[in-house]
XYZ file of C-alpha atoms in Angstrom:
678
model
C 14.732 10.289 -14.939
C 17.167 12.867 -13.943
C 20.510 11.994 -12.149
C 20.816 14.340 -9.214
C 24.301 15.561 -8.157
C 25.099 13.808 -4.954
C 26.772 14.744 -1.759
C 30.307 13.387 -1.308
C 29.038 10.675 1.074
C 26.803 9.267 -1.481
C 29.471 9.374 -4.153
C 31.889 7.464 -1.759
C 29.320 4.716 -1.027
C 28.180 4.398 -4.653
C 31.846 3.360 -5.480
C 31.264 0.119 -3.564
C 27.835 -0.643 -5.411
C 28.093 -3.394 -7.941
C 24.842 -2.100 -9.702
C 25.707 -0.873 -13.087
C 24.430 2.353 -14.543
C 20.927 2.878 -16.077
C 22.424 2.175 -19.567
C 21.819 -1.555 -18.601
C 18.238 -2.619 -17.690
C 18.088 -3.400 -13.969
C 16.237 -6.779 -13.957
C 13.330 -5.222 -11.771
C 12.875 -2.022 -13.784
C 9.170 -1.656 -14.707
C 8.243 -2.028 -18.375
C 9.113 0.988 -20.324
C 6.707 2.904 -22.623
C 8.394 1.314 -25.566
C 8.010 -2.200 -23.999
C 4.471 -1.662 -23.280
C 3.853 -0.759 -26.972
C 5.733 -3.922 -27.964
C 3.620 -5.961 -25.625
C 0.572 -4.491 -27.234
C 1.761 -5.357 -30.799
C 2.794 -8.916 -29.939
C -0.394 -9.711 -27.955
C -2.820 -8.334 -30.636
C -0.968 -10.265 -33.330
C -1.528 -13.481 -31.444
C -5.294 -13.044 -31.585
C -7.677 -13.240 -34.693
C -8.676 -9.820 -36.157
C -11.637 -8.230 -34.460
C -11.234 -10.341 -31.340
C -10.538 -6.893 -29.448
C -8.635 -8.152 -26.472
C -9.011 -5.766 -23.452
C -5.865 -5.286 -21.443
C -6.568 -5.440 -17.693
C -3.075 -5.779 -16.415
C 0.380 -5.673 -17.943
C 3.659 -5.746 -15.838
C 7.178 -7.166 -15.786
C 7.466 -10.909 -15.482
C 10.271 -10.746 -13.036
C 13.207 -13.084 -13.317
C 13.595 -15.665 -10.632
C 14.935 -14.211 -7.415
C 18.317 -16.329 -7.547
C 18.898 -14.864 -11.007
C 18.417 -11.309 -9.799
C 20.699 -11.824 -6.836
C 23.361 -13.416 -9.018
C 23.008 -10.393 -11.360
C 23.492 -7.998 -8.510
C 26.741 -9.805 -7.364
C 28.326 -9.206 -10.705
C 30.469 -6.140 -11.535
C 29.642 -6.041 -15.193
C 26.439 -8.024 -15.343
C 24.810 -9.137 -18.654
C 21.130 -8.119 -18.988
C 18.668 -10.597 -17.951
C 15.798 -11.644 -20.143
C 12.747 -9.189 -20.326
C 9.369 -10.838 -20.278
C 5.957 -9.445 -19.630
C 2.859 -10.834 -18.081
C -0.520 -9.730 -19.239
C -4.079 -10.306 -18.221
C -6.687 -9.945 -20.815
C -10.478 -10.246 -21.414
C -11.304 -11.892 -24.764
C -14.820 -13.137 -25.478
C -15.838 -13.067 -21.887
C -13.005 -15.078 -20.758
C -9.841 -14.136 -18.716
C -6.586 -14.918 -20.504
C -3.239 -14.976 -18.890
C -0.139 -14.471 -21.142
C 3.529 -14.459 -20.861
C 5.364 -12.381 -23.602
C 9.144 -12.767 -24.435
C 10.160 -9.228 -25.513
C 13.434 -10.130 -27.124
C 11.796 -13.096 -29.114
C 8.779 -10.923 -29.762
C 6.317 -13.722 -29.176
C 3.728 -15.046 -26.676
C 5.544 -17.955 -24.890
C 2.548 -18.900 -22.540
C -1.157 -18.607 -22.737
C -3.797 -19.791 -20.097
C -7.393 -19.244 -19.614
C -8.522 -18.710 -16.027
C -11.658 -20.631 -15.347
C -11.997 -20.238 -11.610
C -13.821 -17.749 -9.556
C -12.791 -14.217 -9.601
C -12.092 -11.567 -12.331
C -9.236 -9.221 -13.099
C -9.246 -5.582 -11.850
C -11.523 -3.020 -13.501
C -10.210 -0.642 -16.035
C -10.740 2.972 -15.725
C -12.370 3.120 -19.134
C -15.012 0.497 -18.501
C -15.835 2.319 -15.261
C -16.342 5.486 -17.056
C -18.581 3.771 -19.630
C -20.637 2.095 -16.918
C -21.074 5.355 -15.066
C -22.658 6.968 -18.157
C -25.289 4.290 -18.672
C -27.975 5.474 -16.056
C -27.827 9.081 -17.397
C -29.641 7.894 -20.618
C -31.547 5.109 -19.205
C -35.366 5.641 -19.102
C -36.091 4.117 -15.683
C -33.373 6.149 -14.104
C -34.541 9.339 -15.642
C -38.048 8.734 -14.313
C -36.555 7.994 -10.874
C -34.586 11.243 -11.014
C -37.679 13.224 -11.941
C -39.731 11.734 -9.149
C -37.035 12.876 -6.831
C -36.799 16.443 -8.270
C -33.235 15.929 -9.425
C -31.795 17.442 -12.538
C -29.945 14.599 -14.469
C -27.498 17.140 -15.879
C -26.402 17.664 -12.229
C -25.880 13.856 -11.578
C -22.704 11.828 -11.663
C -22.483 8.106 -11.060
C -19.748 5.902 -9.644
C -18.979 2.159 -10.002
C -18.794 -0.093 -6.898
C -17.798 -3.790 -6.890
C -20.361 -6.138 -5.772
C -18.499 -8.494 -3.529
C -19.460 -12.092 -3.130
C -22.253 -13.518 -1.074
C -23.121 -17.267 -1.425
C -26.766 -16.635 -1.252
C -26.772 -14.576 -4.396
C -26.841 -16.760 -7.411
C -28.132 -14.676 -10.246
C -24.802 -13.078 -11.289
C -22.461 -15.974 -10.688
C -19.926 -16.079 -13.426
C -20.714 -12.589 -14.827
C -18.565 -9.421 -14.499
C -21.111 -7.133 -12.880
C -20.810 -3.897 -10.822
C -23.355 -1.861 -8.993
C -23.681 1.879 -9.824
C -24.556 4.645 -7.221
C -25.381 8.059 -8.459
C -24.911 11.312 -6.738
C -26.050 14.929 -7.043
C -23.394 17.634 -7.871
C -25.856 20.577 -7.594
C -23.995 23.317 -5.673
C -21.140 21.135 -4.799
C -18.035 19.219 -5.946
C -18.178 16.933 -2.970
C -20.340 14.566 -5.015
C -19.965 11.517 -2.654
C -21.635 13.604 0.059
C -24.934 13.883 -1.773
C -26.058 10.213 -2.718
C -29.248 9.541 -4.542
C -30.769 6.736 -2.319
C -33.158 3.989 -2.887
C -31.953 2.656 -6.241
C -30.331 -0.563 -7.405
C -28.410 -0.406 -10.570
C -26.446 -3.430 -11.929
C -24.313 -3.296 -14.971
C -22.841 -6.267 -16.861
C -19.360 -5.021 -17.738
C -18.818 -7.466 -20.531
C -21.986 -6.526 -22.319
C -21.715 -3.097 -20.971
C -25.551 -2.634 -20.276
C -27.832 -2.371 -17.252
C -29.106 -5.872 -16.513
C -31.071 -4.943 -13.119
C -32.795 -1.821 -11.976
C -34.900 -1.187 -8.877
C -36.426 1.859 -7.394
C -37.463 1.019 -3.860
C -37.958 4.237 -1.908
C -37.282 7.873 -1.981
C -34.965 9.293 0.644
C -34.228 12.874 1.488
C -31.286 14.487 -0.148
C -28.536 15.884 2.088
C -27.795 19.577 1.722
C -24.810 20.982 -0.214
C -24.309 23.663 2.301
C -20.863 23.188 4.075
C -19.544 20.634 1.627
C -17.255 23.022 -0.426
C -13.551 22.221 0.109
C -11.801 24.518 -2.703
C -10.091 27.376 -0.849
C -10.963 29.815 -3.554
C -14.622 29.109 -3.115
C -14.702 29.217 0.679
C -16.063 32.324 2.404
C -13.859 34.650 4.325
C -12.228 34.654 6.850
C -9.854 31.793 5.932
C -7.714 29.970 8.606
C -5.820 28.790 10.228
C -2.955 30.257 8.145
C 0.046 28.023 7.492
C 3.292 30.005 7.845
C 6.189 29.903 5.583
C 8.212 27.349 7.402
C 10.046 25.109 4.891
C 13.300 23.128 4.364
C 15.869 25.039 2.330
C 18.713 23.003 0.756
C 21.888 24.637 0.023
C 22.617 22.812 -3.136
C 21.172 19.835 -4.780
C 19.487 17.029 -2.939
C 21.738 14.472 -1.077
C 20.628 11.557 -3.096
C 20.976 10.312 -6.711
C 18.570 8.655 -9.052
C 20.275 6.313 -11.600
C 17.463 4.781 -13.726
C 15.300 3.471 -10.854
C 17.969 2.994 -8.407
C 18.131 5.490 -5.489
C 21.269 6.130 -3.532
C 21.239 8.194 -0.262
C 23.734 8.329 2.589
C 24.228 4.665 3.498
C 21.201 3.379 1.589
C 20.632 1.936 -1.914
C 17.366 0.579 -3.194
C 15.209 0.165 -6.393
C 12.028 2.030 -6.979
C 9.515 0.522 -9.381
C 5.810 0.960 -10.518
C 3.304 -1.690 -10.813
C -0.212 -1.282 -12.095
C -1.593 -3.371 -9.164
C 0.314 -2.439 -6.005
C 1.773 0.770 -7.352
C 4.917 1.707 -5.455
C 7.390 -1.259 -5.007
C 10.610 -0.889 -3.143
C 13.135 -3.631 -4.030
C 16.741 -4.741 -3.182
C 17.013 -2.327 -0.253
C 20.567 -2.544 1.007
C 22.667 -0.531 3.525
C 26.331 0.166 3.561
C 28.318 -1.029 6.603
C 31.588 0.705 7.030
C 32.895 -2.097 9.364
C 32.339 -4.613 6.587
C 33.162 -2.188 3.716
C 30.291 -3.132 1.604
C 26.454 -3.204 1.225
C 24.357 -5.646 3.208
C 20.820 -6.878 2.165
C 17.855 -5.866 4.137
C 14.632 -6.214 1.983
C 14.329 -7.864 -1.408
C 10.708 -6.565 -2.097
C 8.139 -4.499 -0.235
C 4.700 -3.072 -1.121
C 1.101 -3.010 -0.049
C -0.425 -6.291 -1.092
C -4.151 -5.347 -0.459
C -6.378 -2.876 1.311
C -9.718 -4.422 2.464
C -12.497 -1.809 3.350
C -15.639 -3.472 4.663
C -18.455 -0.922 5.383
C -20.820 -1.829 8.223
C -24.206 -1.078 6.850
C -25.990 -4.357 5.963
C -29.147 -2.621 4.284
C -29.994 -2.999 0.698
C -28.233 -0.086 -0.585
C -24.806 -0.675 1.176
C -24.438 -4.242 2.264
C -22.191 -5.096 -0.815
C -19.628 -2.416 -0.168
C -16.770 -4.468 1.058
C -13.937 -3.249 -1.218
C -10.468 -4.776 -1.956
C -8.924 -1.473 -3.454
C -5.811 -2.901 -4.844
C -7.194 -6.236 -6.380
C -10.425 -4.739 -7.666
C -9.223 -1.234 -8.875
C -5.428 -1.351 -8.820
C -3.330 0.894 -6.650
C -0.991 1.742 -9.660
C -3.845 2.468 -11.995
C -5.511 4.682 -9.322
C -2.319 6.655 -8.516
C -2.468 10.342 -9.065
C 0.093 12.943 -10.221
C 1.481 14.522 -7.136
C 0.912 18.377 -6.464
C 4.234 20.114 -6.042
C 4.377 22.128 -2.598
C 1.121 20.371 -1.511
C 1.580 16.576 -1.742
C 5.423 16.986 -1.693
C 7.789 19.684 -0.409
C 9.339 22.226 -2.723
C 12.740 20.248 -2.993
C 11.220 16.956 -3.941
C 12.280 15.127 -7.021
C 9.638 13.385 -9.204
C 9.483 10.221 -11.196
C 6.916 9.169 -13.945
C 5.331 5.819 -14.698
C 3.400 3.977 -17.492
C 0.832 1.414 -17.482
C -1.159 -0.385 -20.184
C -4.541 1.122 -21.084
C -7.510 -1.137 -22.042
C -6.327 -1.355 -25.631
C -2.749 -1.988 -24.645
C -1.620 1.714 -25.377
C 0.793 2.965 -22.860
C -0.786 5.603 -20.336
C 1.660 8.152 -18.883
C 1.294 8.999 -15.323
C 3.541 12.136 -14.686
C 5.024 12.753 -11.107
C 3.559 9.506 -9.775
C 6.260 9.323 -7.148
C 8.165 11.971 -5.307
C 11.454 11.507 -3.363
C 12.598 13.990 -0.891
C 14.811 14.470 2.319
C 12.802 15.134 5.437
C 14.215 17.228 8.285
C 11.275 17.931 10.462
C 13.112 18.724 13.747
C 13.165 15.258 15.072
C 16.293 14.056 17.065
C 18.296 11.108 15.679
C 20.117 10.553 18.969
C 21.261 12.810 21.845
C 22.727 12.643 25.377
C 23.571 15.147 28.102
C 26.213 13.859 30.518
C 25.819 15.465 33.942
C 27.504 12.735 35.976
C 31.102 13.915 35.551
C 32.157 16.542 38.211
C 32.616 20.120 36.794
C 31.937 18.858 33.058
C 28.866 18.992 31.030
C 28.787 17.245 27.738
C 25.810 17.676 25.308
C 25.765 15.760 21.986
C 22.761 15.762 19.707
C 22.143 14.764 15.972
C 19.210 15.859 13.993
C 17.065 13.239 12.305
C 17.201 13.458 8.494
C 15.488 10.724 6.442
C 14.603 10.012 2.775
C 10.875 9.520 1.745
C 9.412 7.921 -1.332
C 5.814 8.774 -1.677
C 2.782 7.875 -3.830
C -0.890 8.979 -3.495
C -3.643 6.636 -4.586
C -7.278 7.808 -4.968
C -9.859 5.080 -5.126
C -13.296 6.712 -5.280
C -13.943 9.038 -2.191
C -10.674 8.021 -0.317
C -7.129 9.226 -0.953
C -4.239 7.170 0.393
C -0.758 8.687 1.114
C 1.734 6.066 0.993
C 5.285 6.634 2.252
C 8.413 4.526 2.558
C 11.028 6.244 4.783
C 14.573 5.258 5.089
C 16.783 6.363 7.994
C 20.591 6.477 8.513
C 20.215 4.210 11.462
C 19.168 1.292 9.257
C 15.410 1.610 10.042
C 12.753 1.488 7.250
C 9.491 3.074 8.238
C 6.192 2.943 6.299
C 3.287 5.065 6.788
C -0.311 5.441 5.093
C -2.355 8.365 5.522
C -6.095 8.280 4.890
C -7.847 11.388 3.760
C -10.443 12.532 1.255
C -14.265 12.394 1.644
C -16.249 9.928 3.790
C -18.615 7.440 2.416
C -22.093 8.705 3.581
C -25.769 7.750 3.208
C -28.686 9.980 3.187
C -31.200 9.325 6.000
C -34.337 10.906 7.455
C -32.694 12.255 10.620
C -32.296 15.874 11.722
C -30.362 15.284 15.000
C -27.741 12.872 16.418
C -30.175 11.621 18.949
C -32.433 10.193 16.403
C -29.586 8.357 14.761
C -28.270 7.105 17.957
C -31.745 5.738 18.870
C -32.057 3.813 15.472
C -30.737 0.541 14.638
C -30.675 1.525 10.952
C -28.232 4.437 11.132
C -24.988 2.322 11.025
C -22.938 5.297 11.354
C -22.428 8.886 12.932
C -24.921 11.655 12.288
C -22.729 14.419 10.684
C -25.099 16.989 9.060
C -28.789 17.104 8.195
C -29.863 13.985 6.482
C -26.204 12.810 6.423
C -24.720 9.698 8.129
C -20.988 8.842 7.972
C -20.806 5.093 7.714
C -18.925 2.865 10.072
C -16.210 0.960 8.296
C -12.758 -0.572 8.558
C -9.315 -0.188 6.767
C -7.249 -3.342 6.637
C -3.817 -2.733 4.937
C -1.643 -5.762 4.241
C 2.026 -5.323 3.434
C 4.189 -7.824 1.580
C 7.665 -7.807 3.055
C 10.286 -10.027 1.600
C 13.024 -9.278 4.103
C 16.462 -10.709 3.414
C 18.617 -10.065 6.446
C 22.265 -10.514 5.158
C 20.905 -12.937 2.593
C 17.811 -14.826 1.640
C 18.003 -17.645 4.265
C 16.251 -16.301 7.382
C 14.106 -17.422 10.283
C 11.070 -15.809 12.144
C 11.789 -15.429 15.874
C 9.252 -14.539 18.610
C 10.871 -13.074 21.701
C 8.116 -13.380 24.345
C 8.321 -11.192 27.417
C 7.349 -13.390 30.264
C 6.718 -12.231 33.859
C 8.454 -14.189 36.556
C 8.172 -14.289 40.405
C 11.311 -13.619 42.226
C 11.918 -16.773 44.298
C 14.581 -15.246 46.415
C 16.645 -18.316 46.508
C 20.327 -18.764 46.515
C 22.769 -15.975 47.346
C 20.953 -13.159 45.663
C 18.058 -12.323 48.026
C 16.412 -8.955 47.359
C 13.137 -7.331 48.182
C 12.144 -7.584 44.520
C 9.038 -9.802 43.992
C 8.798 -9.924 40.190
C 10.540 -9.182 37.000
C 10.173 -10.182 33.180
C 12.445 -12.073 31.016
C 12.544 -13.107 27.330
C 11.715 -16.605 26.021
C 12.695 -17.127 22.431
C 10.688 -19.149 20.105
C 11.545 -19.861 16.507
C 8.642 -20.563 14.184
C 9.276 -23.782 12.227
C 6.215 -23.811 10.065
C 3.644 -21.287 8.735
C 1.024 -22.194 11.382
C 3.490 -21.252 14.164
C 4.071 -17.791 12.688
C 0.436 -16.854 12.483
C -0.091 -13.923 15.286
C -2.951 -11.973 16.499
C -1.115 -8.973 18.136
C -2.309 -7.706 21.446
C -2.468 -11.151 23.187
C 0.841 -10.583 25.003
C 4.020 -8.677 24.766
C 6.475 -9.968 22.130
C 9.244 -8.856 20.018
C 9.016 -10.077 16.278
C 12.376 -10.521 14.501
C 13.504 -11.775 11.218
C 16.975 -13.259 11.860
C 19.775 -14.838 9.828
C 20.743 -17.767 11.991
C 23.731 -18.324 9.915
C 25.368 -14.951 10.465
C 26.264 -13.477 13.910
C 27.899 -10.319 15.405
C 31.147 -10.621 17.286
C 29.401 -11.029 20.695
C 27.408 -13.956 19.036
C 23.907 -12.500 18.452
C 22.146 -13.454 15.020
C 21.812 -10.604 12.656
C 18.288 -9.482 12.561
C 15.521 -6.889 11.835
C 12.648 -6.497 14.116
C 9.159 -5.452 13.244
C 7.766 -2.585 15.389
C 4.155 -3.225 14.650
C 1.603 -0.637 13.249
C -1.860 0.059 14.638
C -3.417 -3.377 15.741
C -6.772 -4.190 14.176
C -8.690 -7.401 14.240
C -11.683 -8.298 12.036
C -15.123 -7.914 13.788
C -17.202 -9.618 10.951
C -18.494 -13.200 11.406
C -16.131 -15.705 9.915
C -18.837 -17.325 7.778
C -19.790 -13.884 6.168
C -18.913 -13.669 2.484
C -16.643 -10.494 2.904
C -14.589 -12.026 5.710
C -14.247 -15.239 3.773
C -12.592 -13.269 1.077
C -10.701 -11.178 3.606
C -9.565 -13.991 5.627
C -5.977 -12.742 5.302
C -7.030 -10.292 8.072
C -7.594 -12.874 10.542
C -3.925 -12.527 11.948
C -1.757 -9.439 12.013
C 1.387 -11.446 11.136
C 1.848 -14.318 8.755
C 5.143 -15.842 7.440
C 5.338 -17.804 4.220
C 8.190 -19.435 2.261
C 9.268 -17.200 -0.649
C 7.114 -18.050 -3.880
C 7.089 -15.586 -6.705
C 3.541 -16.209 -7.605
C 2.303 -15.518 -3.991
C 2.298 -11.708 -3.721
C -1.297 -10.638 -3.092
C -2.965 -11.516 0.090
C -6.472 -11.656 -1.505
C -5.373 -13.910 -4.374
C -4.669 -13.242 -8.060
C -8.232 -12.433 -9.091
C -10.074 -10.537 -6.489
C -13.202 -9.069 -7.955
C -16.019 -11.395 -7.009
C -13.504 -13.999 -5.525
C -14.895 -16.494 -3.240
C -12.069 -16.959 -0.834
C -10.620 -19.851 -2.918
C -7.224 -18.098 -3.252
C -4.762 -16.028 -1.128
C -2.723 -15.845 1.951
C -5.053 -17.808 4.267
C -5.366 -20.573 1.663
C -1.774 -20.840 0.955
C -0.703 -21.250 4.646
C -2.979 -24.369 5.125
C 0.031 -26.289 3.567
C 1.895 -25.392 6.643
C 5.185 -25.140 4.941
C 8.579 -25.057 6.571
C 9.853 -21.546 7.304
C 12.729 -21.994 9.615
C 16.191 -21.143 7.957
C 14.484 -20.547 4.554
C 13.861 -17.696 2.178
C 10.734 -16.306 3.811
C 8.137 -13.495 3.307
C 6.471 -11.718 6.311
C 2.961 -10.210 5.867
C 1.863 -7.406 8.231
C -1.852 -6.321 8.585
C -2.429 -2.950 10.097
C -5.422 -0.716 10.049
C -8.242 1.309 11.582
C -11.802 0.670 12.857
C -13.253 4.069 11.582
C -16.033 5.641 13.511
C -16.625 8.884 11.683
C -16.835 12.260 13.507
C -17.786 15.708 12.427
C -14.199 16.868 12.078
C -14.023 14.296 9.165
C -16.650 16.289 7.269
C -16.741 17.386 4.654
C -12.901 16.685 4.202
C -11.117 14.389 6.448
C -7.921 15.424 7.879
C -5.236 12.861 7.318
C -5.329 9.768 9.680
C -1.945 7.976 9.617
C -0.533 4.692 10.783
C 2.536 2.632 9.985
C 5.336 0.357 11.269
C 9.069 0.147 11.440
C 11.620 -2.408 10.410
C 14.509 -1.742 12.778
C 17.899 -3.296 12.725
C 18.504 -5.686 15.767
C 21.972 -6.896 16.311
C 22.506 -6.164 12.640
C 25.486 -3.926 13.224
C 28.225 -4.174 15.607
C 27.259 -0.846 17.156
C 25.156 2.162 16.423
C 25.116 2.827 12.766
C 24.833 6.573 13.410
C 27.407 7.141 16.025
C 29.689 9.026 13.749
C 26.940 10.877 11.933
C 27.796 14.392 10.953
C 25.170 17.086 11.449
C 24.447 19.688 8.695
C 26.021 23.061 9.044
C 23.877 25.516 11.159
C 21.642 27.889 9.131
C 20.842 31.470 9.970
C 18.305 33.970 8.709
C 19.618 36.667 6.449
C 16.901 39.158 7.405
C 14.706 38.494 4.469
C 13.318 35.190 5.548
C 15.882 33.289 3.765
C 18.393 31.051 5.527
C 22.074 30.630 4.871
C 24.763 28.426 6.146
């Protein structure tokens, strides 16, 4: 990873940073290509020949948090031990291993015997997808439908869990849906309906096949999205507006540590959540040092239940991170498309199914954003004969990853602002999940109880569905010991008593409530106005306010499925928009450790039943945002990005505005050739 020449301000701030250079392993650095290869060697030596362990997940086994914080506080820290955790399938069993990289040995091995399986590998998905294409019954089904098998591609879909289905309990199975690619590359828009194909992944064979009915095939007309293949005229034309930077970017990347303006944070890659932001700290000139804001943040799970209960679609209730892996599904970013021209890229590695490191180039991009927003401004008109106008442009730093799971692409951003705010955003784009149906007009679909979606084109229904994104946010406001505070806005009636009688009849005030246990922190947003703050009750500003960061929530979504429905039992972490738990290194994934075919036996809703103490403790906040998606014709054939996110904003964290003295960049002017100069 390259080191970028910094602006002077970055250099001055980095002087105060105790983090050592990239020559020493940062304790949260992801496993390197060499370390992954070493894990492969150590693990394979620990099993008998021909046992052929399949690697489903390999990642850093992070040191304990207190050890990492102690390491951070030292000027010349000694490297912390490097260990890896690995999840394998061996002889149809799930094995959990911990590997000591220095000692070169497996120090822990455990067989998981409960419900649920590890995430699917890309290679086994590919193998399963190929099975129908040479399977006699499928070939006959294709011929009956007039489909050329050479024009068919298939895709794996997880089966979920339904208590009524007993035949595949304890078996790693998936369902396969096939699509026609005749005259289109939008294969998800031309499904072959009426088939049930079940594949046993451990045996890699089709174990159930049904051909129930023949449905009309949607047309390929209008599904092309490649610009080079689209008919003229093209439009609208995007003009050449772009950010031009005079010299190098104003940030540095030292190993995996990013420094920009008053921020310093660690960027890491994990095969399950993908992008992980750790140890985010901000420089405070009043205190002449960095102050902690967030120890770790990432997307914990994405739950996408579709709303068609029919035979072909009822099981489509996906947990994209736990079943497929956000990191494994991350794609290489396209310069000047996914990221601006001045972006800097970072690569990543994960373990393939045989343990061999897989290289993902350009998996993250980092860039400064100057989109014409205003950081702060004021025009003073109250002073006679004087007009004062002060304005500062908003410039922020963005770290981006894009994950493609099947038909959907997810643009994942973490944005840092000089004001101390951290903003997240997820953009949903790609291709809709559709089904073929015997409708030729929207009125027919609207009159039918079997449509379960929006009529988009001839024989094409865009299915109703939800997106529930759950974030893991280990916020450490000026240290690990924090509290969760609800500042409820309560209306009051003006009693007009005492000496202050006025015509006002009402007002609102703030009633503060500190959550003492996990149950007191569960919140379904929308019930009433409230400000949600993570505070450090042990540290206060000069006026006496506790240091804090407040959550400005994202788009509010509540589950609409019945609580006794299998998908909702598994996705019970969506029952509330806010959860707060005491820190536990093993509790990071809202849906539990093993999500594929899980039964709701593990995860956030289960952990919080213990109702543990969270006041003045090391705590983690979980925030669920999302969308109820009713597709429309503008989503077809390619969905414009639909975005949502939230903000973590300093609240009585600084003594005053952190950007009062912000210096704007020099003005730029055109040179007559479309180029701008200072």
